[in-house]
Amino acid sequence: MNLYRHGNHLYAMSREVPRQQAPGIYRKQIGDVILTTLVDGSETFSFDIFSQSISTEDARGLLVAANLPPTPSMPVNAYLLQSEAQTILIDTGDANCMGSGGRLQEALAAAQVEASDIDAVLLTHAHPDHVGGLVDLTGSRLFPNAELILHIDELRFWQDAQNFVGAPHLNEVRSLACKVFDAYQTSIRTATDGEVRPGIALQHLPGHTPGHSGYWIESGEHRALIWGDIVHWPDIQIPRPDVTLTFDFNPAQMVQTRKLLLQQVTDNRILVGGMHLNFPGFIRVHRNDGGYQVQEERWLPDMLPVL
Ligand SMILES: [Zn+2]
């Protein structure tokens, strides 16, 4: 047994200490709907990810100024939407296939929701950190009663092998997306802009992937937007919306989409959730000297209605 001496006392070092965060969930009330952030984990990259759209020095400076680690590490979230009529998941985390994720089921358990309760999974897009949690290691579906809803361009893009000729680095990414589509073959519903479930409307936000989409949640006078991967590092890409990533499918289109949406959510003071926002997973965007500035939601003990 290891012993630790402090002054005249000896302490037996036999206690277990936690090695990771407790499950992360955070609830917001949007009218009659409860919208919950579910933390799946995190992923860490090198600064090469920014494909020279920002210098390493500038990117690191923005992270450090925001009190974040000086490396591009990002959280991965999914969102749960609960009303008296339906239980919906938006994205499903990465099932530990990319970083230290795969904690979606733990977060769902903390929210006291069973996989069989989920009526639909809405996808923002089909990258591994969004679809990984839909299937288990054998490729079987984990949400037996859920329909799978995504933009039609997203499904077509990943299913067409012609799009990946000469891109062997995307083989694994595509193979996971296709495995998921196979598992949910009988339950896939494709969509375009507009209402996809009661009170939930899809907005096509292409660029990061061809069918990348956000979801507007409306209940009475209240609303919020889950914007998917409009930013991966809010402290970098909100003040610098021109910063793109190596895995943006169409970087120029991504920047255009991001700029339009930033304007939209700022003008209307929209509460925004996103798959790579820091916990508790909600922000508002403000104007700042002709640019934009992110304001993160504070963790509040009460579930106050969003105005
Ligand atoms: Zn992502």
PDB file of C-alpha atoms and ligand atoms in Angstrom:
ATOM      1  CA  MET A   1       0.000   0.000   0.000  1.00  0.00           C
ATOM      2  CA  ASN A   2       1.330   3.496  -0.812  1.00  0.00           C
ATOM      3  CA  LEU A   3       1.676   5.849   2.140  1.00  0.00           C
ATOM      4  CA  TYR A   4       1.785   9.638   2.094  1.00  0.00           C
ATOM      5  CA  ARG A   5       3.423  11.521   4.960  1.00  0.00           C
ATOM      6  CA  HIS A   6       2.214  15.015   5.912  1.00  0.00           C
ATOM      7  CA  GLY A   7       3.866  16.340   9.113  1.00  0.00           C
ATOM      8  CA  ASN A   8       3.507  13.614  11.736  1.00  0.00           C
ATOM      9  CA  HIS A   9       0.644  11.892   9.937  1.00  0.00           C
ATOM     10  CA  LEU A  10       0.746   8.973   7.525  1.00  0.00           C
ATOM     11  CA  TYR A  11      -2.115   8.605   5.037  1.00  0.00           C
ATOM     12  CA  ALA A  12      -2.922   5.350   3.255  1.00  0.00           C
ATOM     13  CA  MET A  13      -3.339   6.127  -0.466  1.00  0.00           C
ATOM     14  CA  SER A  14      -6.148   3.683  -1.096  1.00  0.00           C
ATOM     15  CA  ARG A  15      -9.030   5.888  -2.192  1.00  0.00           C
ATOM     16  CA  GLU A  16     -10.443   5.957  -5.707  1.00  0.00           C
ATOM     17  CA  VAL A  17     -10.586   9.449  -7.220  1.00  0.00           C
ATOM     18  CA  PRO A  18     -12.662  10.363 -10.294  1.00  0.00           C
ATOM     19  CA  ARG A  19     -10.837  10.345 -13.633  1.00  0.00           C
ATOM     20  CA  GLN A  20     -13.525  12.039 -15.700  1.00  0.00           C
ATOM     21  CA  GLN A  21     -16.403  14.493 -15.463  1.00  0.00           C
ATOM     22  CA  ALA A  22     -19.794  13.404 -14.195  1.00  0.00           C
ATOM     23  CA  PRO A  23     -22.368  13.000 -17.020  1.00  0.00           C
ATOM     24  CA  GLY A  24     -23.162  16.423 -18.506  1.00  0.00           C
ATOM     25  CA  ILE A  25     -26.791  17.374 -18.977  1.00  0.00           C
ATOM     26  CA  TYR A  26     -28.388  20.837 -18.888  1.00  0.00           C
ATOM     27  CA  ARG A  27     -32.051  21.662 -19.423  1.00  0.00           C
ATOM     28  CA  LYS A  28     -33.690  24.711 -20.995  1.00  0.00           C
ATOM     29  CA  GLN A  29     -37.388  25.383 -21.300  1.00  0.00           C
ATOM     30  CA  ILE A  30     -38.572  26.545 -24.735  1.00  0.00           C
ATOM     31  CA  GLY A  31     -42.308  27.138 -24.218  1.00  0.00           C
ATOM     32  CA  ASP A  32     -43.792  23.686 -23.583  1.00  0.00           C
ATOM     33  CA  VAL A  33     -40.648  21.915 -24.758  1.00  0.00           C
ATOM     34  CA  ILE A  34     -37.648  20.898 -22.664  1.00  0.00           C
ATOM     35  CA  LEU A  35     -34.390  21.048 -24.589  1.00  0.00           C
ATOM     36  CA  THR A  36     -31.432  19.317 -22.925  1.00  0.00           C
ATOM     37  CA  THR A  37     -27.739  19.404 -23.762  1.00  0.00           C
ATOM     38  CA  LEU A  38     -26.192  15.917 -23.559  1.00  0.00           C
ATOM     39  CA  VAL A  39     -22.397  15.870 -23.412  1.00  0.00           C
ATOM     40  CA  ASP A  40     -20.901  12.983 -25.367  1.00  0.00           C
ATOM     41  CA  GLY A  41     -17.187  13.779 -24.854  1.00  0.00           C
ATOM     42  CA  SER A  42     -14.464  15.700 -26.650  1.00  0.00           C
ATOM     43  CA  GLU A  43     -12.033  15.553 -29.560  1.00  0.00           C
ATOM     44  CA  THR A  44      -8.566  17.060 -29.872  1.00  0.00           C
ATOM     45  CA  PHE A  45      -6.874  18.109 -33.118  1.00  0.00           C
ATOM     46  CA  SER A  46      -3.679  19.836 -34.216  1.00  0.00           C
ATOM     47  CA  PHE A  47      -3.702  23.421 -35.497  1.00  0.00           C
ATOM     48  CA  ASP A  48      -3.354  21.989 -39.038  1.00  0.00           C
ATOM     49  CA  ILE A  49      -7.115  21.517 -38.865  1.00  0.00           C
ATOM     50  CA  PHE A  50      -7.545  25.211 -39.737  1.00  0.00           C
ATOM     51  CA  SER A  51      -6.069  24.665 -43.221  1.00  0.00           C
ATOM     52  CA  GLN A  52      -4.074  27.911 -42.980  1.00  0.00           C
ATOM     53  CA  SER A  53      -7.192  30.076 -42.770  1.00  0.00           C
ATOM     54  CA  ILE A  54      -5.791  31.435 -39.471  1.00  0.00           C
ATOM     55  CA  SER A  55      -2.239  31.355 -38.126  1.00  0.00           C
ATOM     56  CA  THR A  56      -1.483  28.936 -35.292  1.00  0.00           C
ATOM     57  CA  GLU A  57      -0.434  31.899 -33.183  1.00  0.00           C
ATOM     58  CA  ASP A  58      -3.727  33.739 -33.692  1.00  0.00           C
ATOM     59  CA  ALA A  59      -5.831  30.611 -33.127  1.00  0.00           C
ATOM     60  CA  ARG A  60      -3.973  29.737 -29.937  1.00  0.00           C
ATOM     61  CA  GLY A  61      -4.266  33.363 -28.769  1.00  0.00           C
ATOM     62  CA  LEU A  62      -8.061  33.297 -29.153  1.00  0.00           C
ATOM     63  CA  LEU A  63      -8.330  30.004 -27.231  1.00  0.00           C
ATOM     64  CA  VAL A  64      -6.121  31.203 -24.393  1.00  0.00           C
ATOM     65  CA  ALA A  65      -7.972  34.553 -24.222  1.00  0.00           C
ATOM     66  CA  ALA A  66     -11.155  32.520 -23.673  1.00  0.00           C
ATOM     67  CA  ASN A  67      -9.521  30.573 -20.796  1.00  0.00           C
ATOM     68  CA  LEU A  68      -9.414  27.387 -22.877  1.00  0.00           C
ATOM     69  CA  PRO A  69      -6.518  24.908 -23.255  1.00  0.00           C
ATOM     70  CA  PRO A  70      -3.946  26.104 -25.839  1.00  0.00           C
ATOM     71  CA  THR A  71      -4.771  23.213 -28.201  1.00  0.00           C
ATOM     72  CA  PRO A  72      -7.760  22.781 -30.506  1.00  0.00           C
ATOM     73  CA  SER A  73      -9.882  20.526 -28.300  1.00  0.00           C
ATOM     74  CA  MET A  74     -13.631  20.651 -28.694  1.00  0.00           C
ATOM     75  CA  PRO A  75     -16.618  19.253 -26.839  1.00  0.00           C
ATOM     76  CA  VAL A  76     -19.121  16.996 -28.598  1.00  0.00           C
ATOM     77  CA  ASN A  77     -22.784  17.445 -27.676  1.00  0.00           C
ATOM     78  CA  ALA A  78     -26.105  16.006 -28.691  1.00  0.00           C
ATOM     79  CA  TYR A  79     -29.488  17.507 -27.745  1.00  0.00           C
ATOM     80  CA  LEU A  80     -32.646  15.945 -26.363  1.00  0.00           C
ATOM     81  CA  LEU A  81     -36.045  17.483 -26.970  1.00  0.00           C
ATOM     82  CA  GLN A  82     -38.954  16.410 -24.802  1.00  0.00           C
ATOM     83  CA  SER A  83     -42.600  17.425 -24.987  1.00  0.00           C
ATOM     84  CA  GLU A  84     -45.818  15.692 -24.041  1.00  0.00           C
ATOM     85  CA  ALA A  85     -46.065  14.572 -27.674  1.00  0.00           C
ATOM     86  CA  GLN A  86     -42.560  13.399 -28.526  1.00  0.00           C
ATOM     87  CA  THR A  87     -39.019  12.562 -27.424  1.00  0.00           C
ATOM     88  CA  ILE A  88     -36.399  13.528 -29.992  1.00  0.00           C
ATOM     89  CA  LEU A  89     -32.622  13.351 -30.228  1.00  0.00           C
ATOM     90  CA  ILE A  90     -30.623  15.734 -32.387  1.00  0.00           C
ATOM     91  CA  ASP A  91     -27.369  13.948 -33.310  1.00  0.00           C
ATOM     92  CA  THR A  92     -25.836  11.165 -31.241  1.00  0.00           C
ATOM     93  CA  GLY A  93     -22.158  11.898 -30.522  1.00  0.00           C
ATOM     94  CA  ASP A  94     -19.178   9.899 -31.735  1.00  0.00           C
ATOM     95  CA  ALA A  95     -19.470   6.577 -29.833  1.00  0.00           C
ATOM     96  CA  ASN A  96     -15.784   6.869 -29.006  1.00  0.00           C
ATOM     97  CA  CYS A  97     -14.756   6.462 -32.646  1.00  0.00           C
ATOM     98  CA  MET A  98     -12.844   9.778 -32.774  1.00  0.00           C
ATOM     99  CA  GLY A  99     -11.992  11.140 -29.343  1.00  0.00           C
ATOM    100  CA  SER A 100     -12.992  10.591 -25.748  1.00  0.00           C
ATOM    101  CA  GLY A 101     -16.698  10.504 -26.590  1.00  0.00           C
ATOM    102  CA  GLY A 102     -19.266   7.776 -26.424  1.00  0.00           C
ATOM    103  CA  ARG A 103     -20.995   8.992 -23.258  1.00  0.00           C
ATOM    104  CA  LEU A 104     -24.367   9.711 -24.867  1.00  0.00           C
ATOM    105  CA  GLN A 105     -26.083   6.713 -23.268  1.00  0.00           C
ATOM    106  CA  GLU A 106     -24.735   7.751 -19.870  1.00  0.00           C
ATOM    107  CA  ALA A 107     -26.089  11.274 -20.394  1.00  0.00           C
ATOM    108  CA  LEU A 108     -29.462   9.884 -21.526  1.00  0.00           C
ATOM    109  CA  ALA A 109     -29.586   7.745 -18.381  1.00  0.00           C
ATOM    110  CA  ALA A 110     -28.850  10.864 -16.289  1.00  0.00           C
ATOM    111  CA  ALA A 111     -31.793  12.523 -18.089  1.00  0.00           C
ATOM    112  CA  GLN A 112     -33.877   9.419 -17.247  1.00  0.00           C
ATOM    113  CA  VAL A 113     -34.610   8.619 -20.877  1.00  0.00           C
ATOM    114  CA  GLU A 114     -34.374   5.104 -22.350  1.00  0.00           C
ATOM    115  CA  ALA A 115     -33.150   4.481 -25.888  1.00  0.00           C
ATOM    116  CA  SER A 116     -36.551   2.939 -26.663  1.00  0.00           C
ATOM    117  CA  ASP A 117     -38.277   6.246 -25.704  1.00  0.00           C
ATOM    118  CA  ILE A 118     -36.705   8.100 -28.637  1.00  0.00           C
ATOM    119  CA  ASP A 119     -39.295   8.693 -31.402  1.00  0.00           C
ATOM    120  CA  ALA A 120     -36.893  10.284 -33.880  1.00  0.00           C
ATOM    121  CA  VAL A 121     -33.235  11.144 -34.348  1.00  0.00           C
ATOM    122  CA  LEU A 122     -32.672  14.310 -36.370  1.00  0.00           C
ATOM    123  CA  LEU A 123     -29.235  14.590 -37.958  1.00  0.00           C
ATOM    124  CA  THR A 124     -27.415  17.842 -38.606  1.00  0.00           C
ATOM    125  CA  HIS A 125     -25.063  15.839 -40.860  1.00  0.00           C
ATOM    126  CA  ALA A 126     -23.431  12.415 -41.071  1.00  0.00           C
ATOM    127  CA  HIS A 127     -19.891  12.948 -39.746  1.00  0.00           C
ATOM    128  CA  PRO A 128     -18.798  10.308 -37.173  1.00  0.00           C
ATOM    129  CA  ASP A 129     -19.125  12.641 -34.160  1.00  0.00           C
ATOM    130  CA  HIS A 130     -22.825  13.046 -35.017  1.00  0.00           C
ATOM    131  CA  VAL A 131     -23.912   9.590 -36.172  1.00  0.00           C
ATOM    132  CA  GLY A 132     -21.562   7.329 -34.175  1.00  0.00           C
ATOM    133  CA  GLY A 133     -24.004   6.877 -31.300  1.00  0.00           C
ATOM    134  CA  LEU A 134     -26.783   5.518 -33.542  1.00  0.00           C
ATOM    135  CA  VAL A 135     -25.320   2.013 -33.745  1.00  0.00           C
ATOM    136  CA  ASP A 136     -23.391  -0.395 -31.530  1.00  0.00           C
ATOM    137  CA  LEU A 137     -20.071  -2.013 -32.435  1.00  0.00           C
ATOM    138  CA  THR A 138     -21.813  -4.691 -34.498  1.00  0.00           C
ATOM    139  CA  GLY A 139     -23.673  -2.035 -36.524  1.00  0.00           C
ATOM    140  CA  SER A 140     -27.062  -2.717 -34.903  1.00  0.00           C
ATOM    141  CA  ARG A 141     -29.366   0.204 -34.228  1.00  0.00           C
ATOM    142  CA  LEU A 142     -29.446   1.524 -30.672  1.00  0.00           C
ATOM    143  CA  PHE A 143     -32.759   3.413 -30.966  1.00  0.00           C
ATOM    144  CA  PRO A 144     -35.273   0.717 -31.900  1.00  0.00           C
ATOM    145  CA  ASN A 145     -38.333   2.972 -32.231  1.00  0.00           C
ATOM    146  CA  ALA A 146     -36.740   6.040 -33.830  1.00  0.00           C
ATOM    147  CA  GLU A 147     -37.164   7.324 -37.337  1.00  0.00           C
ATOM    148  CA  LEU A 148     -33.980   8.872 -38.715  1.00  0.00           C
ATOM    149  CA  ILE A 149     -34.473  12.289 -40.314  1.00  0.00           C
ATOM    150  CA  LEU A 150     -31.866  14.136 -42.392  1.00  0.00           C
ATOM    151  CA  HIS A 151     -31.586  16.469 -45.364  1.00  0.00           C
ATOM    152  CA  ILE A 152     -31.903  14.639 -48.665  1.00  0.00           C
ATOM    153  CA  ASP A 153     -28.580  16.032 -49.971  1.00  0.00           C
ATOM    154  CA  GLU A 154     -26.763  14.531 -46.978  1.00  0.00           C
ATOM    155  CA  LEU A 155     -28.072  11.032 -47.599  1.00  0.00           C
ATOM    156  CA  ARG A 156     -27.385  11.229 -51.337  1.00  0.00           C
ATOM    157  CA  PHE A 157     -23.855  12.560 -50.809  1.00  0.00           C
ATOM    158  CA  TRP A 158     -22.677   9.776 -48.506  1.00  0.00           C
ATOM    159  CA  GLN A 159     -24.444   7.005 -50.388  1.00  0.00           C
ATOM    160  CA  ASP A 160     -22.906   7.842 -53.772  1.00  0.00           C
ATOM    161  CA  ALA A 161     -19.480   6.169 -54.050  1.00  0.00           C
ATOM    162  CA  GLN A 162     -18.658   8.433 -57.015  1.00  0.00           C
ATOM    163  CA  ASN A 163     -18.289  11.358 -54.585  1.00  0.00           C
ATOM    164  CA  PHE A 164     -15.365   9.618 -52.882  1.00  0.00           C
ATOM    165  CA  VAL A 165     -13.228   8.543 -55.820  1.00  0.00           C
ATOM    166  CA  GLY A 166      -9.709   9.792 -55.049  1.00  0.00           C
ATOM    167  CA  ALA A 167     -10.549  10.513 -51.387  1.00  0.00           C
ATOM    168  CA  PRO A 168      -9.324   7.422 -49.506  1.00  0.00           C
ATOM    169  CA  HIS A 169      -8.974   9.476 -46.312  1.00  0.00           C
ATOM    170  CA  LEU A 170     -12.783   9.597 -46.186  1.00  0.00           C
ATOM    171  CA  ASN A 171     -13.274   5.814 -46.475  1.00  0.00           C
ATOM    172  CA  GLU A 172     -13.792   5.253 -42.760  1.00  0.00           C
ATOM    173  CA  VAL A 173     -16.028   8.284 -42.370  1.00  0.00           C
ATOM    174  CA  ARG A 174     -18.193   7.149 -45.268  1.00  0.00           C
ATOM    175  CA  SER A 175     -18.287   3.570 -44.108  1.00  0.00           C
ATOM    176  CA  LEU A 176     -19.689   4.567 -40.688  1.00  0.00           C
ATOM    177  CA  ALA A 177     -22.317   6.818 -42.310  1.00  0.00           C
ATOM    178  CA  CYS A 178     -23.372   3.978 -44.628  1.00  0.00           C
ATOM    179  CA  LYS A 179     -23.435   1.476 -41.745  1.00  0.00           C
ATOM    180  CA  VAL A 180     -25.846   3.795 -39.925  1.00  0.00           C
ATOM    181  CA  PHE A 181     -28.040   4.283 -42.996  1.00  0.00           C
ATOM    182  CA  ASP A 182     -28.187   0.495 -43.451  1.00  0.00           C
ATOM    183  CA  ALA A 183     -29.162  -0.070 -39.815  1.00  0.00           C
ATOM    184  CA  TYR A 184     -32.022   2.460 -40.096  1.00  0.00           C
ATOM    185  CA  GLN A 185     -32.916   1.660 -43.710  1.00  0.00           C
ATOM    186  CA  THR A 186     -36.590   1.051 -42.961  1.00  0.00           C
ATOM    187  CA  SER A 187     -36.886   4.187 -40.801  1.00  0.00           C
ATOM    188  CA  ILE A 188     -35.078   6.900 -42.795  1.00  0.00           C
ATOM    189  CA  ARG A 189     -37.053   9.987 -43.765  1.00  0.00           C
ATOM    190  CA  THR A 190     -35.325  12.603 -45.913  1.00  0.00           C
ATOM    191  CA  ALA A 191     -36.354  16.241 -45.731  1.00  0.00           C
ATOM    192  CA  THR A 192     -35.733  19.694 -47.145  1.00  0.00           C
ATOM    193  CA  ASP A 193     -36.388  23.079 -45.523  1.00  0.00           C
ATOM    194  CA  GLY A 194     -39.465  23.194 -43.302  1.00  0.00           C
ATOM    195  CA  GLU A 195     -41.237  21.361 -40.509  1.00  0.00           C
ATOM    196  CA  VAL A 196     -39.997  17.792 -39.966  1.00  0.00           C
ATOM    197  CA  ARG A 197     -41.739  17.008 -36.653  1.00  0.00           C
ATOM    198  CA  PRO A 198     -44.341  19.036 -34.714  1.00  0.00           C
ATOM    199  CA  GLY A 199     -42.665  22.302 -33.681  1.00  0.00           C
ATOM    200  CA  ILE A 200     -39.300  21.436 -35.281  1.00  0.00           C
ATOM    201  CA  ALA A 201     -38.212  22.914 -38.621  1.00  0.00           C
ATOM    202  CA  LEU A 202     -35.117  22.034 -40.637  1.00  0.00           C
ATOM    203  CA  GLN A 203     -32.977  24.799 -42.142  1.00  0.00           C
ATOM    204  CA  HIS A 204     -30.509  23.712 -44.810  1.00  0.00           C
ATOM    205  CA  LEU A 205     -27.092  25.175 -43.881  1.00  0.00           C
ATOM    206  CA  PRO A 206     -24.735  23.698 -46.496  1.00  0.00           C
ATOM    207  CA  GLY A 207     -20.964  24.009 -46.646  1.00  0.00           C
ATOM    208  CA  HIS A 208     -19.523  21.891 -43.852  1.00  0.00           C
ATOM    209  CA  THR A 209     -21.225  19.004 -45.673  1.00  0.00           C
ATOM    210  CA  PRO A 210     -23.680  19.202 -48.604  1.00  0.00           C
ATOM    211  CA  GLY A 211     -26.766  18.483 -46.500  1.00  0.00           C
ATOM    212  CA  HIS A 212     -25.651  20.065 -43.224  1.00  0.00           C
ATOM    213  CA  SER A 213     -28.756  21.384 -41.446  1.00  0.00           C
ATOM    214  CA  GLY A 214     -29.893  23.220 -38.354  1.00  0.00           C
ATOM    215  CA  TYR A 215     -33.148  22.681 -36.461  1.00  0.00           C
ATOM    216  CA  TRP A 216     -35.440  25.446 -35.200  1.00  0.00           C
ATOM    217  CA  ILE A 217     -37.504  24.568 -32.150  1.00  0.00           C
ATOM    218  CA  GLU A 218     -40.645  26.603 -31.629  1.00  0.00           C
ATOM    219  CA  SER A 219     -43.251  26.487 -28.910  1.00  0.00           C
ATOM    220  CA  GLY A 220     -45.706  29.360 -28.562  1.00  0.00           C
ATOM    221  CA  GLU A 221     -43.749  32.605 -28.621  1.00  0.00           C
ATOM    222  CA  HIS A 222     -40.493  30.868 -27.786  1.00  0.00           C
ATOM    223  CA  ARG A 223     -37.795  29.472 -30.024  1.00  0.00           C
ATOM    224  CA  ALA A 224     -34.213  28.267 -30.208  1.00  0.00           C
ATOM    225  CA  LEU A 225     -31.899  27.010 -32.936  1.00  0.00           C
ATOM    226  CA  ILE A 226     -29.635  23.963 -32.855  1.00  0.00           C
ATOM    227  CA  TRP A 227     -27.124  24.943 -35.523  1.00  0.00           C
ATOM    228  CA  GLY A 228     -25.004  21.777 -35.754  1.00  0.00           C
ATOM    229  CA  ASP A 229     -21.419  22.496 -36.811  1.00  0.00           C
ATOM    230  CA  ILE A 230     -21.759  26.135 -37.883  1.00  0.00           C
ATOM    231  CA  VAL A 231     -18.744  26.624 -35.616  1.00  0.00           C
ATOM    232  CA  HIS A 232     -16.339  24.060 -34.165  1.00  0.00           C
ATOM    233  CA  TRP A 233     -14.493  26.577 -31.989  1.00  0.00           C
ATOM    234  CA  PRO A 234     -16.913  29.411 -31.120  1.00  0.00           C
ATOM    235  CA  ASP A 235     -14.136  31.514 -29.596  1.00  0.00           C
ATOM    236  CA  ILE A 236     -12.288  31.412 -32.934  1.00  0.00           C
ATOM    237  CA  GLN A 237     -14.966  31.189 -35.626  1.00  0.00           C
ATOM    238  CA  ILE A 238     -17.478  33.701 -34.226  1.00  0.00           C
ATOM    239  CA  PRO A 239     -14.999  36.598 -34.085  1.00  0.00           C
ATOM    240  CA  ARG A 240     -13.359  35.182 -37.275  1.00  0.00           C
ATOM    241  CA  PRO A 241     -16.200  33.671 -39.376  1.00  0.00           C
ATOM    242  CA  ASP A 242     -13.765  33.259 -42.294  1.00  0.00           C
ATOM    243  CA  VAL A 243     -11.833  30.479 -40.517  1.00  0.00           C
ATOM    244  CA  THR A 244     -12.401  27.128 -42.237  1.00  0.00           C
ATOM    245  CA  LEU A 245     -11.398  23.545 -41.480  1.00  0.00           C
ATOM    246  CA  THR A 246      -9.730  20.826 -43.526  1.00  0.00           C
ATOM    247  CA  PHE A 247     -12.926  18.763 -43.279  1.00  0.00           C
ATOM    248  CA  ASP A 248     -15.278  21.487 -44.532  1.00  0.00           C
ATOM    249  CA  PHE A 249     -16.684  20.016 -47.760  1.00  0.00           C
ATOM    250  CA  ASN A 250     -17.048  23.438 -49.407  1.00  0.00           C
ATOM    251  CA  PRO A 251     -15.127  26.032 -47.351  1.00  0.00           C
ATOM    252  CA  ALA A 252     -16.344  29.092 -49.301  1.00  0.00           C
ATOM    253  CA  GLN A 253     -19.967  27.992 -48.957  1.00  0.00           C
ATOM    254  CA  MET A 254     -19.395  27.230 -45.268  1.00  0.00           C
ATOM    255  CA  VAL A 255     -18.159  30.788 -44.650  1.00  0.00           C
ATOM    256  CA  GLN A 256     -21.102  32.266 -46.546  1.00  0.00           C
ATOM    257  CA  THR A 257     -23.608  30.142 -44.623  1.00  0.00           C
ATOM    258  CA  ARG A 258     -21.955  30.988 -41.297  1.00  0.00           C
ATOM    259  CA  LYS A 259     -21.975  34.729 -41.983  1.00  0.00           C
ATOM    260  CA  LEU A 260     -25.662  34.724 -42.981  1.00  0.00           C
ATOM    261  CA  LEU A 261     -26.665  32.707 -39.940  1.00  0.00           C
ATOM    262  CA  LEU A 262     -24.601  34.800 -37.520  1.00  0.00           C
ATOM    263  CA  GLN A 263     -26.430  37.857 -38.801  1.00  0.00           C
ATOM    264  CA  GLN A 264     -29.795  36.112 -38.430  1.00  0.00           C
ATOM    265  CA  VAL A 265     -29.261  34.892 -34.853  1.00  0.00           C
ATOM    266  CA  THR A 266     -27.744  38.207 -33.767  1.00  0.00           C
ATOM    267  CA  ASP A 267     -30.530  40.385 -35.195  1.00  0.00           C
ATOM    268  CA  ASN A 268     -33.177  38.236 -33.504  1.00  0.00           C
ATOM    269  CA  ARG A 269     -31.338  37.459 -30.224  1.00  0.00           C
ATOM    270  CA  ILE A 270     -31.775  33.752 -30.837  1.00  0.00           C
ATOM    271  CA  LEU A 271     -30.720  31.201 -28.249  1.00  0.00           C
ATOM    272  CA  VAL A 272     -28.353  28.826 -30.063  1.00  0.00           C
ATOM    273  CA  GLY A 273     -27.285  25.274 -29.235  1.00  0.00           C
ATOM    274  CA  GLY A 274     -24.449  23.617 -31.145  1.00  0.00           C
ATOM    275  CA  MET A 275     -22.664  20.290 -31.181  1.00  0.00           C
ATOM    276  CA  HIS A 276     -19.286  21.867 -30.394  1.00  0.00           C
ATOM    277  CA  LEU A 277     -20.301  24.578 -27.939  1.00  0.00           C
ATOM    278  CA  ASN A 278     -18.882  24.534 -24.444  1.00  0.00           C
ATOM    279  CA  PHE A 279     -21.114  23.289 -21.659  1.00  0.00           C
ATOM    280  CA  PRO A 280     -23.857  24.095 -20.808  1.00  0.00           C
ATOM    281  CA  GLY A 281     -24.180  24.115 -24.580  1.00  0.00           C
ATOM    282  CA  PHE A 282     -26.071  27.339 -25.338  1.00  0.00           C
ATOM    283  CA  ILE A 283     -24.907  30.746 -26.554  1.00  0.00           C
ATOM    284  CA  ARG A 284     -26.120  34.053 -27.867  1.00  0.00           C
ATOM    285  CA  VAL A 285     -24.172  36.070 -30.431  1.00  0.00           C
ATOM    286  CA  HIS A 286     -23.680  39.833 -30.174  1.00  0.00           C
ATOM    287  CA  ARG A 287     -22.243  42.473 -32.469  1.00  0.00           C
ATOM    288  CA  ASN A 288     -18.878  43.840 -31.527  1.00  0.00           C
ATOM    289  CA  ASP A 289     -16.977  46.543 -33.488  1.00  0.00           C
ATOM    290  CA  GLY A 290     -18.454  45.459 -36.796  1.00  0.00           C
ATOM    291  CA  GLY A 291     -17.855  41.780 -35.975  1.00  0.00           C
ATOM    292  CA  TYR A 292     -19.399  39.204 -33.688  1.00  0.00           C
ATOM    293  CA  GLN A 293     -18.796  38.093 -30.150  1.00  0.00           C
ATOM    294  CA  VAL A 294     -20.000  34.934 -28.410  1.00  0.00           C
ATOM    295  CA  GLN A 295     -21.749  35.071 -25.065  1.00  0.00           C
ATOM    296  CA  GLU A 296     -22.028  31.684 -23.388  1.00  0.00           C
ATOM    297  CA  GLU A 297     -25.066  30.741 -21.335  1.00  0.00           C
ATOM    298  CA  ARG A 298     -24.436  30.552 -17.616  1.00  0.00           C
ATOM    299  CA  TRP A 299     -25.375  27.378 -15.764  1.00  0.00           C
ATOM    300  CA  LEU A 300     -28.549  28.333 -13.907  1.00  0.00           C
ATOM    301  CA  PRO A 301     -30.113  26.145 -11.239  1.00  0.00           C
ATOM    302  CA  ASP A 302     -33.653  26.915 -12.443  1.00  0.00           C
ATOM    303  CA  MET A 303     -35.219  25.984 -15.774  1.00  0.00           C
ATOM    304  CA  LEU A 304     -36.353  29.473 -16.726  1.00  0.00           C
ATOM    305  CA  PRO A 305     -38.346  29.892 -19.943  1.00  0.00           C
ATOM    306  CA  VAL A 306     -36.311  31.266 -22.833  1.00  0.00           C
ATOM    307  CA  LEU A 307     -37.519  34.709 -23.878  1.00  0.00           C
TER     308      LEU A 307
HETATM  309 ZN    ZN B   1     -18.904  17.780 -35.592  1.00  0.00          ZN
END
